[in-house]
Structure formats: structure tokens, C-alpha cells
Short mmCIF file of C-alpha atoms and ligand atoms in Angstrom, two decimals:
data_model
loop_
_atom_site.label_atom_id
_atom_site.label_comp_id
_atom_site.label_asym_id
_atom_site.label_seq_id
_atom_site.Cartn_x
_atom_site.Cartn_y
_atom_site.Cartn_z
CA MET U 1 -24.10 -8.43 7.74
CA GLU U 2 -25.41 -5.24 5.91
CA LEU U 3 -24.79 -2.13 7.69
CA LYS U 4 -28.16 -0.13 8.47
CA SER U 5 -27.72 3.30 7.45
CA ALA U 6 -28.41 4.61 10.74
CA SER U 7 -24.98 2.98 12.04
CA LYS U 8 -22.62 5.89 11.33
CA MET U 9 -19.19 5.68 13.06
CA LYS U 10 -16.58 8.15 14.08
CA ILE U 11 -13.25 6.92 12.77
CA GLY U 12 -9.84 8.44 13.56
CA PHE U 13 -7.64 7.27 10.64
CA ILE U 14 -3.90 7.77 11.40
CA SER U 15 -1.44 7.31 8.46
CA SER U 16 2.05 8.26 7.55
CA GLU U 17 0.99 8.49 4.07
CA ILE U 18 -2.21 9.70 2.16
CA TYR U 19 -2.64 9.98 -1.52
CA PRO U 20 -2.29 12.36 -3.29
CA PHE U 21 -0.49 14.27 -0.71
CA SER U 22 2.34 12.02 0.19
CA LYS U 23 2.94 8.60 -1.06
CA THR U 24 5.61 5.91 -1.27
CA GLY U 25 3.47 2.93 -1.79
CA GLY U 26 0.16 1.20 -1.36
CA LEU U 27 -0.55 2.74 2.04
CA ALA U 28 -1.12 6.09 0.61
CA ASP U 29 -3.73 4.70 -1.94
CA VAL U 30 -5.48 2.77 0.80
CA ALA U 31 -5.67 5.78 3.07
CA PHE U 32 -7.20 7.86 0.25
CA ALA U 33 -9.67 5.29 -0.55
CA LEU U 34 -10.76 4.35 3.01
CA GLY U 35 -11.14 8.15 3.57
CA LYS U 36 -13.17 8.62 0.53
CA TYR U 37 -15.40 5.65 0.68
CA LEU U 38 -16.05 5.62 4.36
CA ALA U 39 -17.29 9.63 4.13
CA ILE U 40 -19.38 8.59 0.90
CA ASN U 41 -21.16 6.02 3.12
CA GLY U 42 -21.92 8.68 5.68
CA HIS U 43 -19.28 8.18 8.47
CA ASP U 44 -17.38 10.92 10.15
CA ILE U 45 -13.89 9.71 9.20
CA ARG U 46 -11.13 12.13 9.91
CA LEU U 47 -7.50 11.51 8.67
CA ILE U 48 -4.51 12.60 10.79
CA THR U 49 -1.03 12.66 8.96
CA PRO U 50 2.31 14.74 8.93
CA LEU U 51 2.61 17.88 6.88
CA TYR U 52 5.80 16.97 5.13
CA SER U 53 7.54 19.66 3.37
CA SER U 54 7.32 17.60 0.12
CA ILE U 55 3.48 18.20 0.04
CA ASP U 56 2.42 20.49 -2.69
CA THR U 57 0.39 23.21 -1.02
CA LYS U 58 -0.04 25.23 -3.99
CA ARG U 59 -1.86 22.42 -5.85
CA TYR U 60 -3.61 21.29 -2.78
CA PRO U 61 -4.08 24.51 -0.58
CA LEU U 62 -4.49 23.63 3.14
CA LYS U 63 -6.03 25.85 5.61
CA ARG U 64 -4.69 26.64 9.25
CA LEU U 65 -7.02 25.21 11.92
CA LYS U 66 -7.19 28.35 13.88
CA GLU U 67 -9.07 27.02 16.83
CA ILE U 68 -6.00 25.07 17.76
CA THR U 69 -3.02 27.43 18.65
CA GLU U 70 0.46 25.92 18.93
CA VAL U 71 0.56 22.82 20.96
CA ASN U 72 3.68 21.94 22.90
CA LEU U 73 4.71 18.24 23.70
CA TRP U 74 7.80 17.17 25.70
CA PHE U 75 9.81 13.82 24.37
CA GLY U 76 12.38 13.31 27.01
CA SER U 77 14.00 16.67 27.80
CA GLN U 78 13.07 18.15 24.32
CA LYS U 79 10.07 20.13 23.68
CA TYR U 80 8.21 20.01 20.03
CA SER U 81 5.64 22.38 19.01
CA PHE U 82 3.01 21.51 16.42
CA THR U 83 0.31 23.24 14.63
CA VAL U 84 -2.68 21.83 12.54
CA TYR U 85 -3.88 22.49 8.96
CA ILE U 86 -6.68 21.10 7.34
CA GLY U 87 -7.62 19.80 4.07
CA LEU U 88 -10.05 17.38 2.34
CA ILE U 89 -9.71 13.99 0.56
CA PRO U 90 -10.17 14.93 -3.17
CA GLN U 91 -13.85 14.02 -4.42
CA SER U 92 -15.06 13.64 -0.90
CA LYS U 93 -15.78 15.20 2.48
CA ALA U 94 -13.32 13.27 4.42
CA MET U 95 -11.36 15.72 6.50
CA ILE U 96 -7.59 15.53 6.93
CA TYR U 97 -5.64 17.04 9.62
CA PHE U 98 -1.97 17.75 8.80
CA ILE U 99 0.34 17.99 11.91
CA HIS U 100 2.77 20.85 11.08
CA CYS U 101 5.96 20.32 12.93
CA PRO U 102 8.74 21.61 10.49
CA VAL U 103 11.54 20.57 12.71
CA LEU U 104 10.35 16.88 12.24
CA TYR U 105 8.85 16.87 8.91
CA ASP U 106 10.97 19.20 6.66
CA ARG U 107 13.34 16.32 5.42
CA GLY U 108 14.29 15.06 2.07
CA ALA U 109 11.96 12.11 2.31
CA LEU U 110 9.01 10.84 4.32
CA TYR U 111 10.92 8.11 5.99
CA THR U 112 14.67 8.74 7.12
CA ASN U 113 17.52 7.04 9.04
CA ASP U 114 17.75 10.33 11.11
CA PRO U 115 18.44 9.77 14.82
CA ASP U 116 15.07 11.23 15.69
CA GLU U 117 12.79 8.92 13.38
CA HIS U 118 11.13 7.62 16.44
CA ILE U 119 10.16 11.06 17.67
CA ARG U 120 9.06 11.99 14.17
CA PHE U 121 6.13 8.91 14.40
CA GLY U 122 5.89 9.09 18.14
CA LEU U 123 4.77 12.78 17.95
CA LEU U 124 2.50 11.72 15.08
CA ASN U 125 0.47 9.49 17.64
CA ARG U 126 0.60 11.84 20.53
CA ALA U 127 -0.32 14.66 18.33
CA ALA U 128 -3.55 12.73 17.08
CA LEU U 129 -4.65 12.16 20.75
CA GLU U 130 -3.97 15.81 21.70
CA LEU U 131 -5.92 16.95 18.46
CA CYS U 132 -9.04 14.77 19.46
CA GLN U 133 -8.76 16.43 23.03
CA LYS U 134 -8.55 19.82 21.49
CA LEU U 135 -11.60 19.17 19.37
CA GLN U 136 -13.44 17.35 22.06
CA TRP U 137 -13.90 14.41 19.53
CA SER U 138 -13.82 11.01 20.75
CA PRO U 139 -13.46 8.40 17.81
CA ASP U 140 -15.31 5.11 18.02
CA ILE U 141 -12.30 3.62 16.10
CA PHE U 142 -8.64 4.59 15.96
CA HIS U 143 -7.81 3.05 12.68
CA LEU U 144 -3.86 2.62 13.00
CA ASN U 145 -1.67 1.83 10.02
CA ASP U 146 1.78 0.25 10.06
CA TRP U 147 4.52 0.92 12.46
CA GLN U 148 4.27 4.51 12.44
CA THR U 149 1.03 4.34 14.44
CA GLY U 150 2.21 1.63 16.57
CA LEU U 151 2.51 3.36 19.99
CA LEU U 152 -0.95 4.95 19.89
CA PRO U 153 -2.71 2.21 21.92
CA VAL U 154 -0.06 2.62 24.47
CA TYR U 155 -0.29 6.33 24.88
CA LEU U 156 -4.13 5.70 24.84
CA LYS U 157 -3.75 3.38 27.89
CA THR U 158 -1.18 5.25 29.74
CA ILE U 159 -0.41 9.09 29.38
CA TYR U 160 -3.85 9.80 28.15
CA ASN U 161 -5.70 7.11 30.27
CA TRP U 162 -6.90 9.80 32.72
CA ASP U 163 -9.22 11.52 29.85
CA ARG U 164 -12.59 10.15 30.04
CA LEU U 165 -13.05 11.26 26.32
CA PHE U 166 -11.13 8.18 25.29
CA ASP U 167 -13.19 5.66 27.48
CA GLN U 168 -15.02 4.24 24.57
CA CYS U 169 -12.40 4.40 21.85
CA ARG U 170 -11.34 1.05 20.31
CA THR U 171 -8.17 0.73 18.38
CA VAL U 172 -7.61 -1.47 14.97
CA MET U 173 -4.09 -1.94 13.73
CA THR U 174 -3.62 -2.80 10.06
CA ILE U 175 -0.41 -4.44 8.89
CA HIS U 176 0.33 -3.21 5.30
CA ASN U 177 3.66 -4.71 5.14
CA ILE U 178 5.05 -6.65 8.05
CA GLY U 179 8.78 -6.16 6.65
CA TYR U 180 8.81 -2.51 7.90
CA GLN U 181 8.53 -2.69 12.04
CA GLY U 182 10.09 0.52 13.29
CA ARG U 183 12.90 -1.19 15.33
CA PHE U 184 14.81 1.06 17.48
CA LYS U 185 17.33 0.93 20.28
CA ALA U 186 15.59 0.27 23.72
CA HIS U 187 16.88 3.66 25.19
CA VAL U 188 14.42 5.64 22.88
CA ILE U 189 11.74 4.53 25.46
CA ASN U 190 13.07 7.73 27.36
CA ASP U 191 12.67 10.18 24.50
CA LEU U 192 9.13 8.86 23.93
CA SER U 193 8.12 9.71 27.42
CA LEU U 194 7.25 6.12 28.04
CA SER U 195 9.98 5.03 30.33
CA GLU U 196 7.66 4.79 33.54
CA TYR U 197 5.50 2.27 31.18
CA HIS U 198 8.08 -0.17 30.18
CA GLN U 199 5.91 -3.02 31.05
CA TRP U 200 3.66 -2.26 28.01
CA PHE U 201 6.47 -3.19 25.72
CA ASP U 202 7.60 -6.76 24.96
CA SER U 203 10.08 -7.66 27.68
CA SER U 204 12.22 -9.81 25.39
CA ASP U 205 12.73 -6.95 22.99
CA LEU U 206 13.63 -4.54 25.84
CA TYR U 207 15.80 -7.03 27.37
CA HIS U 208 17.53 -7.39 24.07
CA GLY U 209 17.85 -3.79 23.79
CA HIS U 210 15.22 -3.09 21.20
CA LEU U 211 12.04 -1.53 21.01
CA ASN U 212 9.67 -2.45 18.15
CA PHE U 213 6.65 0.15 17.26
CA LEU U 214 4.82 -2.53 15.03
CA ARG U 215 5.19 -5.30 17.90
CA THR U 216 3.93 -2.94 20.40
CA GLY U 217 0.90 -2.00 18.24
CA LEU U 218 0.00 -5.49 17.59
CA LEU U 219 0.28 -6.38 21.34
CA HIS U 220 -2.24 -3.78 22.46
CA ALA U 221 -4.69 -2.78 19.56
CA ASP U 222 -8.10 -4.39 20.03
CA LYS U 223 -8.15 -5.93 16.45
CA ILE U 224 -5.52 -6.55 13.93
CA THR U 225 -6.18 -6.50 10.17
CA THR U 226 -3.80 -7.04 7.19
CA VAL U 227 -4.54 -6.46 3.50
CA SER U 228 -5.42 -9.89 2.31
CA GLU U 229 -6.75 -13.23 3.69
CA THR U 230 -3.74 -15.27 2.41
CA TYR U 231 -1.05 -12.76 3.81
CA ALA U 232 -3.21 -13.00 7.18
CA ARG U 233 -2.29 -16.82 7.17
CA GLU U 234 1.37 -16.16 5.90
CA ILE U 235 2.12 -13.78 8.62
CA GLN U 236 1.56 -16.40 11.32
CA THR U 237 4.36 -18.45 10.00
CA ALA U 238 8.22 -18.21 10.49
CA ASP U 239 8.70 -17.79 6.61
CA PHE U 240 6.54 -14.49 6.48
CA GLY U 241 6.34 -13.20 10.23
CA GLU U 242 9.59 -11.31 10.05
CA GLY U 243 9.75 -12.50 13.88
CA LEU U 244 6.22 -11.41 14.87
CA GLN U 245 4.67 -14.81 13.96
CA ASP U 246 4.20 -15.77 17.48
CA ILE U 247 2.35 -12.79 18.54
CA LEU U 248 0.16 -13.04 15.57
CA GLN U 249 -0.57 -16.57 16.28
CA GLY U 250 -1.35 -15.79 19.89
CA ARG U 251 -3.78 -13.23 18.55
CA ALA U 252 -5.18 -15.21 15.66
CA GLN U 253 -8.83 -14.75 16.96
CA ASP U 254 -8.54 -11.03 16.59
CA LEU U 255 -6.70 -11.08 13.20
CA VAL U 256 -8.44 -10.67 9.95
CA GLY U 257 -7.46 -10.34 6.23
CA ILE U 258 -9.36 -7.68 4.24
CA LEU U 259 -8.39 -7.30 0.68
CA ASN U 260 -7.56 -3.82 -0.60
CA GLY U 261 -9.90 -2.56 -3.15
CA VAL U 262 -9.14 -0.33 -6.00
CA ASP U 263 -10.38 3.13 -6.89
CA TYR U 264 -11.94 2.51 -10.38
CA GLU U 265 -12.58 6.27 -10.74
CA THR U 266 -8.68 6.57 -10.90
CA TRP U 267 -7.79 3.10 -12.44
CA ASN U 268 -10.22 2.72 -15.39
CA PRO U 269 -9.22 2.45 -19.17
CA GLN U 270 -12.59 3.70 -20.15
CA THR U 271 -11.87 7.12 -18.30
CA ASP U 272 -8.05 7.33 -17.76
CA PRO U 273 -6.89 10.75 -18.75
CA TRP U 274 -3.07 9.80 -18.90
CA ILE U 275 -3.62 7.11 -21.41
CA SER U 276 -3.24 7.64 -25.14
CA LYS U 277 -6.49 5.94 -26.18
CA LYS U 278 -9.52 4.98 -23.90
CA TYR U 279 -10.85 1.66 -24.24
CA SER U 280 -13.31 -0.74 -22.76
CA ILE U 281 -14.19 -4.64 -22.54
CA ASN U 282 -16.30 -3.96 -25.84
CA ARG U 283 -13.41 -1.98 -27.81
CA LEU U 284 -10.27 -3.97 -26.97
CA LYS U 285 -8.76 -3.45 -30.23
CA ASP U 286 -8.15 0.42 -28.93
CA LYS U 287 -5.90 -1.21 -26.24
CA LYS U 288 -3.25 -1.91 -29.27
CA GLU U 289 -2.96 1.95 -29.71
CA ASN U 290 -1.82 2.29 -26.08
CA LYS U 291 0.73 -0.33 -26.83
CA LYS U 292 2.34 1.29 -29.91
CA PHE U 293 2.44 4.63 -28.13
CA LEU U 294 4.14 3.12 -25.17
CA VAL U 295 6.73 1.34 -26.94
CA GLU U 296 7.59 4.11 -29.31
CA ARG U 297 7.60 6.65 -26.45
CA LEU U 298 10.23 4.65 -24.78
CA GLY U 299 12.23 3.79 -28.05
CA LEU U 300 11.30 0.17 -28.87
CA SER U 301 9.72 -0.86 -32.09
CA TYR U 302 6.03 -1.86 -32.18
CA SER U 303 4.92 -5.26 -33.21
CA LYS U 304 1.40 -6.46 -32.72
CA ASN U 305 2.58 -10.14 -32.45
CA THR U 306 5.27 -9.48 -30.08
CA PRO U 307 3.93 -9.61 -26.24
CA LEU U 308 4.92 -6.72 -24.25
CA ILE U 309 5.46 -7.31 -20.56
CA GLY U 310 5.17 -4.42 -18.35
CA MET U 311 6.40 -3.88 -14.42
CA VAL U 312 5.77 -0.90 -12.19
CA THR U 313 7.54 -1.33 -8.93
CA ARG U 314 9.58 -0.44 -6.02
CA LEU U 315 12.93 -2.06 -6.72
CA ALA U 316 13.13 -3.80 -3.22
CA GLY U 317 13.86 -7.38 -2.39
CA GLN U 318 10.43 -8.14 -1.54
CA LYS U 319 9.39 -7.70 -5.22
CA GLY U 320 11.44 -10.62 -6.78
CA ILE U 321 13.73 -8.26 -8.74
CA GLU U 322 16.46 -10.87 -8.25
CA LEU U 323 14.70 -13.37 -10.38
CA LEU U 324 15.04 -11.04 -13.30
CA ASP U 325 18.71 -11.51 -13.49
CA GLY U 326 18.96 -14.97 -14.92
CA GLY U 327 15.25 -15.20 -15.86
CA LEU U 328 15.36 -12.50 -18.66
CA GLN U 329 18.42 -13.86 -20.27
CA ARG U 330 16.49 -17.05 -20.76
CA LEU U 331 13.40 -15.22 -21.57
CA PHE U 332 14.92 -13.04 -24.37
CA ALA U 333 16.98 -16.03 -25.82
CA GLU U 334 14.03 -18.06 -26.16
CA HIS U 335 11.01 -15.81 -27.06
CA ASP U 336 10.28 -12.71 -29.04
CA VAL U 337 9.19 -10.54 -26.42
CA GLN U 338 9.57 -7.02 -24.87
CA LEU U 339 9.78 -5.66 -21.51
CA ILE U 340 9.35 -2.31 -20.00
CA ILE U 341 10.19 -1.75 -16.19
CA LEU U 342 9.24 1.47 -14.45
CA GLY U 343 10.77 1.50 -10.87
CA SER U 344 13.38 3.09 -8.51
CA GLY U 345 14.69 1.68 -5.27
CA GLU U 346 17.75 -0.26 -4.08
CA GLN U 347 20.79 0.59 -6.15
CA HIS U 348 21.97 -2.66 -6.71
CA PHE U 349 18.90 -3.74 -8.44
CA GLU U 350 19.01 -0.57 -10.58
CA ARG U 351 22.45 -1.47 -11.58
CA VAL U 352 21.38 -5.15 -12.65
CA LEU U 353 18.46 -3.64 -14.69
CA TYR U 354 20.71 -0.97 -16.31
CA GLN U 355 23.09 -3.78 -17.23
CA LEU U 356 20.41 -6.00 -18.67
CA GLN U 357 19.07 -3.13 -20.65
CA LEU U 358 22.59 -2.61 -22.01
CA SER U 359 22.57 -6.23 -23.20
CA TYR U 360 19.13 -6.15 -24.64
CA PRO U 361 18.53 -2.85 -25.96
CA ARG U 362 15.84 -3.95 -28.47
CA GLN U 363 13.81 -6.03 -26.16
CA MET U 364 13.82 -4.03 -22.80
CA VAL U 365 13.73 -0.49 -21.45
CA PHE U 366 14.49 0.18 -17.72
CA TYR U 367 12.99 3.47 -16.79
CA ARG U 368 14.20 4.70 -13.53
CA GLY U 369 11.96 6.94 -11.49
CA TYR U 370 8.52 7.32 -9.99
CA ASP U 371 6.28 8.44 -12.70
CA THR U 372 2.38 8.07 -12.29
CA GLU U 373 1.52 8.96 -15.81
CA LEU U 374 3.77 6.45 -17.15
CA SER U 375 2.61 3.80 -14.69
CA HIS U 376 -0.90 4.29 -16.19
CA GLN U 377 0.51 4.20 -19.77
CA ILE U 378 2.10 0.86 -18.83
CA GLU U 379 -0.86 -0.70 -17.40
CA ALA U 380 -2.80 0.32 -20.63
CA GLY U 381 -0.02 -0.56 -23.07
CA ALA U 382 1.38 -3.85 -21.76
CA ASP U 383 -0.02 -7.19 -22.72
CA ILE U 384 1.31 -9.00 -19.85
CA PHE U 385 1.99 -7.58 -16.15
CA LEU U 386 4.67 -9.21 -14.29
CA MET U 387 4.91 -9.42 -10.31
CA PRO U 388 7.23 -12.37 -9.28
CA SER U 389 7.16 -10.98 -5.51
CA LYS U 390 8.64 -12.94 -2.77
CA TYR U 391 5.86 -11.73 -0.61
CA GLU U 392 3.13 -9.42 -1.39
CA PRO U 393 0.63 -8.28 1.42
CA CYS U 394 -2.13 -7.31 -1.13
CA GLY U 395 -0.48 -5.53 -4.21
CA LEU U 396 -2.31 -3.04 -6.21
CA ASN U 397 -0.92 -3.37 -9.68
CA GLN U 398 -2.07 -6.78 -10.50
CA ILE U 399 -5.68 -5.57 -9.60
CA TYR U 400 -5.18 -2.56 -11.81
CA SER U 401 -3.75 -4.78 -14.64
CA LEU U 402 -6.96 -6.98 -14.34
CA LYS U 403 -9.08 -3.93 -15.19
CA TYR U 404 -6.95 -2.99 -18.04
CA GLY U 405 -6.96 -6.38 -19.65
CA THR U 406 -3.14 -6.67 -19.16
CA VAL U 407 -2.89 -10.17 -18.08
CA PRO U 408 -0.93 -10.70 -14.72
CA VAL U 409 1.92 -13.09 -14.36
CA VAL U 410 2.24 -13.40 -10.50
CA ARG U 411 3.65 -15.49 -7.91
CA LYS U 412 1.20 -17.32 -5.62
CA THR U 413 1.57 -15.26 -2.36
CA GLY U 414 -0.47 -12.62 -0.23
CA GLY U 415 -2.82 -10.73 -2.15
CA LEU U 416 -1.59 -11.97 -5.46
CA ALA U 417 -2.89 -15.45 -4.69
CA ASP U 418 -6.23 -13.89 -3.54
CA THR U 419 -6.80 -11.86 -6.83
CA VAL U 420 -5.20 -13.61 -9.83
CA ASP U 421 -6.66 -17.31 -10.91
CA LEU U 422 -4.51 -19.50 -13.07
CA TYR U 423 -5.86 -19.96 -16.53
CA ASP U 424 -6.57 -23.36 -17.29
CA TRP U 425 -6.85 -24.48 -20.96
CA LYS U 426 -9.23 -27.40 -20.04
CA THR U 427 -12.06 -25.39 -18.40
CA GLN U 428 -10.83 -21.98 -20.15
CA LYS U 429 -11.37 -20.09 -16.69
CA GLY U 430 -8.80 -17.94 -15.17
CA THR U 431 -7.35 -14.35 -15.33
CA GLY U 432 -3.89 -14.89 -15.35
CA PHE U 433 -0.70 -17.01 -14.70
CA VAL U 434 0.43 -17.81 -11.30
CA PHE U 435 3.49 -19.83 -10.20
CA GLU U 436 4.21 -21.05 -6.76
CA HIS U 437 8.00 -21.53 -6.15
CA PHE U 438 10.06 -18.38 -5.87
CA SER U 439 12.89 -19.28 -8.20
CA ILE U 440 13.78 -18.34 -11.85
CA LYS U 441 12.45 -21.68 -12.96
CA GLY U 442 8.89 -20.93 -11.34
CA MET U 443 8.97 -17.42 -12.93
CA TYR U 444 10.13 -18.71 -16.40
CA TRP U 445 7.41 -21.43 -16.30
CA ALA U 446 4.65 -18.75 -15.89
CA LEU U 447 6.03 -16.55 -18.43
CA ASP U 448 6.55 -19.09 -20.96
CA TYR U 449 2.98 -20.31 -20.43
CA ALA U 450 1.57 -16.68 -20.93
CA ILE U 451 3.71 -16.04 -23.87
CA ASN U 452 2.66 -19.19 -25.62
CA THR U 453 -0.98 -18.59 -24.76
CA PHE U 454 -0.61 -15.04 -26.29
CA LYS U 455 -0.10 -16.81 -29.59
CA TYR U 456 -3.88 -17.55 -29.57
CA PRO U 457 -5.70 -14.34 -29.83
CA GLU U 458 -9.21 -15.57 -29.23
CA ILE U 459 -8.08 -17.48 -26.06
CA TRP U 460 -6.05 -14.24 -25.11
CA LYS U 461 -9.10 -12.25 -25.67
CA LYS U 462 -11.10 -14.51 -23.36
CA ILE U 463 -8.56 -14.22 -20.59
CA MET U 464 -8.60 -10.41 -20.94
CA LYS U 465 -12.41 -10.11 -20.88
CA GLN U 466 -12.52 -12.52 -17.76
CA ALA U 467 -9.89 -10.30 -16.03
CA MET U 468 -11.66 -7.06 -16.83
CA ASN U 469 -14.84 -8.45 -15.42
CA LYS U 470 -13.39 -9.04 -11.90
CA ASP U 471 -14.66 -6.36 -9.45
CA PHE U 472 -12.19 -5.36 -6.60
CA SER U 473 -13.80 -1.99 -5.90
CA TRP U 474 -13.63 -0.28 -2.60
CA GLN U 475 -17.42 0.00 -2.69
CA LYS U 476 -17.32 -3.74 -2.25
CA GLN U 477 -14.31 -4.16 0.10
CA ILE U 478 -15.22 -1.18 2.26
CA LYS U 479 -18.18 -3.15 3.93
CA HIS U 480 -15.90 -5.57 5.32
CA TYR U 481 -14.33 -2.62 7.20
CA GLU U 482 -17.74 -1.39 8.06
CA ASN U 483 -18.71 -4.70 9.46
CA LEU U 484 -15.53 -5.18 11.55
CA PHE U 485 -15.64 -1.71 12.98
CA GLU U 486 -19.31 -2.23 13.95
CA SER U 487 -18.59 -5.72 15.61
CA ILE U 488 -15.87 -3.98 17.77
CA ILE U 489 -17.90 -1.17 18.82
CA GLN U 490 -20.62 -3.64 19.91
CA GLU U 491 -18.33 -5.96 21.79
P1 ADP V 1 4.11 -1.40 -2.45
O1 ADP V 1 3.11 -0.76 -1.43
O2 ADP V 1 4.48 -2.82 -1.83
O3 ADP V 1 4.71 -0.70 -3.12
P2 ADP V 1 1.60 -1.87 -3.97
O4 ADP V 1 1.39 -2.67 -5.22
O5 ADP V 1 0.58 -2.13 -2.90
O6 ADP V 1 3.00 -2.19 -3.51
O7 ADP V 1 1.46 -0.43 -4.44
C1 ADP V 1 2.24 0.29 -5.05
C2 ADP V 1 1.73 1.63 -5.69
O8 ADP V 1 2.84 2.42 -5.98
C3 ADP V 1 0.89 1.44 -6.90
O9 ADP V 1 -0.04 2.25 -6.98
C4 ADP V 1 1.87 1.59 -8.11
O10 ADP V 1 1.29 1.98 -9.28
C5 ADP V 1 2.63 2.63 -7.58
N1 ADP V 1 4.20 2.59 -7.87
C6 ADP V 1 5.04 1.94 -7.46
N2 ADP V 1 6.19 2.17 -8.11
C7 ADP V 1 6.07 3.24 -8.96
C8 ADP V 1 6.61 3.86 -9.89
N3 ADP V 1 8.25 3.69 -9.87
N4 ADP V 1 5.95 4.89 -10.56
C9 ADP V 1 4.76 5.08 -10.43
N5 ADP V 1 3.82 4.42 -9.46
C10 ADP V 1 4.71 3.42 -8.74
#
């Protein structure tokens, strides 16, 4: 169903991170893009997020929202005060309200293990509702994202229930990664000022001494989405549901998978300001210059015929890093191949990668850190992009890779399964190399297949072009959100 231009909606989008202000992963990119494209389509979308001390307010100047003086909120016996700053999503008119509460958001990282973590995000939920009250703004949809926003439906239906402003508001909860649920001890219910409303929480959780933000959101949101169709099916199973599969099975009618899009204004080899030489589907030979630049920048030697594999990733169990230890030894023994990994995260993975780099200094570079420019240069310079994830709700890098003609090698899970098609020598169709079993053997099979195919430049070029022709733009994907919101409002 196409939206009529008259159907403009009011959407309150609550997120714990928004690119380019704050980012640890794909959620920030999605927040940016949904803000941008829903605003471009004429909807009144307003984003609400914490003002972390790490936000670069020199680069992105924000203005104090003068209409709202300091707001005081009690959490248990503790009083917290916040003010509000405003900014815009770059390249759009989407307004962002930043919740300024230094005592909660002046920390070394966006997410912490501090004892008040539940209050940090409990406050975000209540601040969003308080803000709407002060502005007398009543969104048609509150779009909630991940565990940090899981309490909003409960606050809406309990403490804020008296306010007729919210009568028509509906809630949509999007799961970007079910591996992170916001699990706390049950006693935090007092700090959250919700002890009178314990019946709104999962009784078994409370009985066992827990309180789970994400589960609570999934119980009470009007609709649930996640970021690919395959992941929507996977999270209803014990293998992927992380303990929430039962509630998701119970709400299967309300659960939809909408694949994330990509912002091709940011990720496009024809316009990318960070890469050494711009290129397009018609000027593929210019991609080689990016490969030469990248390997030389990182101290490897350049060879046109040696396939270069790239990875840009959080170093977390989810990402399949454990397969590299064992898989790479075999790969380097049997193939002339190079590998560049950009990533940071869990220390034991960093140690494994440093060790591998020491053993294979001419084949491999591990660049520890978070570096946006280098991530673009890897997308442009590598021949192959590797994502051997154990699970992957959507994944963005494989979609960028398709656009950059950097052929993805991925495991068949979540959004990876929905975006990359296995190349078939018979039909000559396909955009990458896909393996099913999460094992060294599985990953090696796909890499071996890719590297052997790379030896045939004409075939490789064909795969690159098929990949580059794929369209996973937000302009396309945004329609699914518009249709979903519209259907909820009409219910
Ligand atoms: P996740 O959200 O699970 O980390 P996604 O593929 O959905 O995975 O999104 C990851 C995003 O973060 C991508 O935009 C990717 O380029 C970026 N990213 C991840 N690690 C790094 C890094 N070390 N340096 C630069 N960008 C990174």
C-alpha cells in the first residue's frame, strides 16, 4: 500500500544513540536514517536521546530549549533534574531533543555497568513523556528502540495514564539486537517508581529476582519489529531468542521484520570523500587504486592478483571472531591472500588477533580501534568482505560492501541471509558467498570458494556488478515503516 501524501504522522523516536552524535553500532545509523527520511517524507518526526558528555557540541552546536525550565523527577527517594537541548539530524529537518542530565550522562561510555544504569535509561523514558507534556505534543506513534526504551509503554499506561494527551498514542518496539536486554535485579523496581505496578512486569522474572527492560517492552508495546525478516523468524526459536522466544511466539501476529536500509549518500563509492579514488560500476578499475592505497597505508605489499579480505566489526562473540583462530591459519597456509581487520571490543578477541598478526605479518593487519574513515577505505579497497556472524539481526557492512563491489562472504543468518545471494556458477547469478554452518569448516568453504572464483576476473567482475546493482536504500525501506505506522493508527 502506497502512502497518500496527506497521511502525515507524528512520530516520537526514542533511541539511546543517534549518528553522528553518539554511536556504538548499527542502531545509531538506523536512528539517523529513519529521522532523516521520515522528515523528508513530510512526517513530524522528533527524536529524543541523552546528551552524553562525549557528544561533540563544538562540531554539532545545540541550543537550550528555553521554553522548558529544569524538570525534576523522582526515582525512588532520589531526585534527578534535566533540561533539554535541541539540534537537527544533519541534511534534514528532523528535530532531536537531547536530555541533559549530567549526573547520569557524564560518563566514560554510552553504556556502563554502573549501579544506576537502570535509572540512566529509566529517566530517558520518563523524560520523553515529560517533554511531550511540556510541548503538548501527542505523537501518533512512539517508536522505541532496544532495551533502553523498554519501560516507556509501562510508564505510559501507569504513571502517565491520567493524561488525555497520550490517549491515542501507540507504541512500536524495535529489536535491533536481542542479545542486549537490560536485565537488572528485581529491587530496581523501587528506584524506577514502579513498585505499585509490579503486575506490569513478567511475574516469573520478578519471582526469580530479575527485571528485564526489553521483555517488559515486548509485553506491552502495540507492535514489535526487528531489522530483518529472517531475524524475526529466528528470535522465535530457542537458538536465537535469548530466553524471549516464548513471548515472541505468543506475539507472532504483532511481530514484523523490516530490513534496515542504507544511506547511500554516506555510503557510495562515487561520492565517498574518505576514499582515495572514487569509482562506479562503469569505472571498476579505479577501485584498484583504493586497494593499493589501503594495503600500503597499513604496511602490506600490493599485488593485484592477491585477494584482499576486509573486516570492520565490533569484537564480540556474536560476530564469529572465534572462527578466525583456526580458520585463518588454514587460509594463510593454503592461499595467497591478505586480510585487514578493523575492530575493537572484547580483550580476549583482541589478543587472539594480535597473536595472529604476529604469526602472519605479511598477510594480515589487525588495526585496533574505531575509525570511520578507515572503515570506508576498507569497504572501497578490499576485494572480499568477511562477516562470519553467529547471529546478525541485520548487519550493515555487508550492504555497504555490495554497493562498493566488495564481494561479501557471510554466514546465512538474519539480515546477512536476506541481503546476500550465494553465487551459482551454473546460473551465474548471485552477489556473494554464503555458508550455513557456524564452524571453521563452514567459513573456510565459503572463503575458499570466493578466492578460487576471484581467479577468474571476468566472472568476478560480473559478481561485483550484480552486487553493486542491488538497492537497499532507505528510500525503499522507509515505506515499510510508513505502512506499518499507518496500519497501527487506523486499527
Ligand atoms: P552492530 O550494530 O552489531 O555493531 P552493524 O553491521 O549493524 O553491526 O553496524 C555496525 C556499524 O558500526 C557499521 O556502520 C560499521 O561500519 C560500524 N563499525 C563497527 N566497528 C567499527 C570500527 N571499528 N570502526 C569504524 N566503524 C565501525
